[in-house]
Amino acid sequence: MNKDFVVTIDGPSGAGKGTLSQLLARELGATLLDSGALYRLVALSSLDKSIAVDSVDELAVCARDLDVQFSSSASGVRILLEGRDVTTAIRDERVSMQASAIAALEPVRAALLQRQRDFAGHGPLVADGRDMGTTVFPRADFKFYLTASAEARAQRRYAQLVAAGETVDMARLVADIEARDERDQSRASSPLRPAPDARIIDSTELNIEEVLQQMLLHVSVPGGAC
Ligand SMILES: Nc1ncnc2c1ncn2[C@@H]1O[C@H](COP(=O)(O)OP(=O)(O)O)[C@@H](O)[C@H]1O
Ligand SMILES: Nc1ccn([C@@H]2O[C@H](COP(=O)(O)OP(=O)(O)O)[C@@H](O)[C@H]2O)c(=O)n1
């Protein structure tokens, strides 16, 4: 087994990718790539700079020049955009919708591609997103596609946002999630779909620990299965 092995976790919003990729990375001693955060950062930066969604060239420059730092802290990974802590700001629903819109633009995806690939090759990597197993790391060692019913995903997201102190309109949240799913799946450039060699896990009826155990069953690392 390659010491720089790559595990990819793709799937729709609220399927549990972020949660499971963190747990799996901890179990495997791997670095984490939260590719959605990169799209969210371009979205936030473009909203801050009032760049319109149809200004494709400007958005691509924004993605290419993104000044971002991921720093570990006691409360988890903090994300800095041009030195400003935007860890919470990028999770805002307005940013989610903007991220989904700009993620459909091929020049933006192309501008982020190498930045994502650069995470590999420095030890094991767990990469979370929509096209990790299809486009960014097509030769990954282990690929997962995590999904759950739209209702379960919306309920999870609702609980997560309420716990973070936000006021959430459930009907709006469901509509937003469905709109993002539709856009992610139907775009021409790297649409959301399982890689042919991905293991599909439906977590609708599974808790987080059960999903983690299923994943660990299929990831074997040097020194034996873990
Ligand atoms: N299998 C599960 N059962 C219950 N809650 C879950 C499960 N997987 C994830 N969650 C919760 O759902 C919310 C969304 O999960 P997250 O990992 O952010 O999803 P994603 O990254 O796919 O959008 C989080 O609050 C997380 O704790
Ligand atoms: N590899 C990726 C990751 C995210 N994205 C886009 O970026 C948006 C935000 O990604 P995310 O993973 O943070 O979203 P959630 O699953 O947390 O809702 C998604 O709605 C996708 O449109 C993408 O197109 N490709």
CSV table of N, CA and C in Angstrom, one decimal, residues 7-11 130-134 137-138 140-147 192-202 215 218:
chain,number,residue,atom,x,y,z
A,7,VAL,N,-8.1,8.6,0.1
A,7,VAL,CA,-9.5,8.1,0.3
A,7,VAL,C,-10.4,9.3,-0.1
A,8,THR,N,-11.4,9.0,-1.0
A,8,THR,CA,-12.3,10.1,-1.4
A,8,THR,C,-13.7,9.8,-0.9
A,9,ILE,N,-14.3,10.9,-0.5
A,9,ILE,CA,-15.7,10.8,0.0
A,9,ILE,C,-16.5,11.9,-0.7
A,10,ASP,N,-17.4,11.4,-1.6
A,10,ASP,CA,-18.3,12.3,-2.4
A,10,ASP,C,-19.7,12.1,-2.0
A,11,GLY,N,-20.6,13.1,-2.3
A,11,GLY,CA,-22.0,12.9,-2.1
A,11,GLY,C,-22.7,14.2,-1.9
A,130,ARG,N,-17.5,16.7,-4.1
A,130,ARG,CA,-18.5,16.2,-5.1
A,130,ARG,C,-17.8,15.4,-6.2
A,131,ASP,N,-16.6,15.8,-6.5
A,131,ASP,CA,-15.9,15.2,-7.7
A,131,ASP,C,-14.5,14.6,-7.3
A,132,MET,N,-14.3,14.3,-6.0
A,132,MET,CA,-13.0,13.8,-5.6
A,132,MET,C,-12.6,12.5,-6.2
A,133,GLY,N,-13.6,11.6,-6.3
A,133,GLY,CA,-13.3,10.3,-6.9
A,133,GLY,C,-13.4,10.2,-8.4
A,134,THR,N,-14.1,11.2,-9.0
A,134,THR,CA,-14.3,11.2,-10.4
A,134,THR,C,-13.3,12.0,-11.2
A,137,PHE,N,-9.2,13.1,-8.0
A,137,PHE,CA,-8.3,12.0,-7.7
A,137,PHE,C,-8.9,10.7,-8.3
A,138,PRO,N,-9.0,10.6,-9.6
A,138,PRO,CA,-9.6,9.4,-10.2
A,138,PRO,C,-8.9,8.1,-9.9
A,140,ALA,N,-7.7,7.3,-6.9
A,140,ALA,CA,-7.7,7.2,-5.4
A,140,ALA,C,-7.7,5.7,-5.1
A,141,ASP,N,-7.1,5.4,-3.9
A,141,ASP,CA,-7.0,4.0,-3.4
A,141,ASP,C,-8.4,3.5,-2.9
A,142,PHE,N,-9.2,4.4,-2.3
A,142,PHE,CA,-10.4,4.0,-1.7
A,142,PHE,C,-11.5,5.1,-2.0
A,143,LYS,N,-12.6,4.7,-2.6
A,143,LYS,CA,-13.6,5.8,-2.9
A,143,LYS,C,-14.9,5.4,-2.3
A,144,PHE,N,-15.5,6.4,-1.7
A,144,PHE,CA,-16.9,6.3,-1.1
A,144,PHE,C,-17.8,7.3,-1.7
A,145,TYR,N,-19.1,6.9,-1.8
A,145,TYR,CA,-20.1,7.9,-2.2
A,145,TYR,C,-21.2,7.7,-1.1
A,146,LEU,N,-21.3,8.8,-0.3
A,146,LEU,CA,-22.1,8.8,0.9
A,146,LEU,C,-23.4,9.6,0.5
A,147,THR,N,-24.6,8.9,0.8
A,147,THR,CA,-25.8,9.6,0.5
A,147,THR,C,-26.8,9.3,1.6
A,192,LEU,N,-22.0,15.9,-9.9
A,192,LEU,CA,-22.0,15.0,-8.8
A,192,LEU,C,-22.5,13.7,-9.2
A,193,ARG,N,-21.7,12.6,-9.1
A,193,ARG,CA,-22.2,11.3,-9.3
A,193,ARG,C,-21.1,10.3,-8.7
A,194,PRO,N,-21.6,9.1,-8.4
A,194,PRO,CA,-20.6,8.2,-7.8
A,194,PRO,C,-19.6,7.8,-8.9
A,195,ALA,N,-18.3,7.7,-8.5
A,195,ALA,CA,-17.3,7.1,-9.5
A,195,ALA,C,-17.7,5.6,-9.7
A,196,PRO,N,-17.4,5.1,-10.9
A,196,PRO,CA,-17.8,3.7,-11.1
A,196,PRO,C,-17.3,2.7,-10.1
A,197,ASP,N,-16.1,3.1,-9.5
A,197,ASP,CA,-15.5,2.2,-8.5
A,197,ASP,C,-15.7,2.6,-7.1
A,198,ALA,N,-16.7,3.5,-6.9
A,198,ALA,CA,-16.9,4.0,-5.5
A,198,ALA,C,-17.9,3.0,-4.8
A,199,ARG,N,-17.7,2.9,-3.5
A,199,ARG,CA,-18.6,2.1,-2.6
A,199,ARG,C,-19.7,3.1,-2.1
A,200,ILE,N,-20.9,2.7,-2.4
A,200,ILE,CA,-22.0,3.6,-2.1
A,200,ILE,C,-22.5,3.3,-0.7
A,201,ILE,N,-22.6,4.3,0.2
A,201,ILE,CA,-23.2,4.0,1.5
A,201,ILE,C,-24.4,5.0,1.7
A,202,ASP,N,-25.6,4.4,2.0
A,202,ASP,CA,-26.8,5.2,2.3
A,202,ASP,C,-26.9,5.3,3.8
A,215,MET,N,-17.0,2.2,6.7
A,215,MET,CA,-15.9,2.7,5.9
A,215,MET,C,-14.6,2.0,6.3
A,218,HIS,N,-13.5,-1.2,4.8
A,218,HIS,CA,-13.1,-1.3,3.4
A,218,HIS,C,-11.8,-0.6,3.2
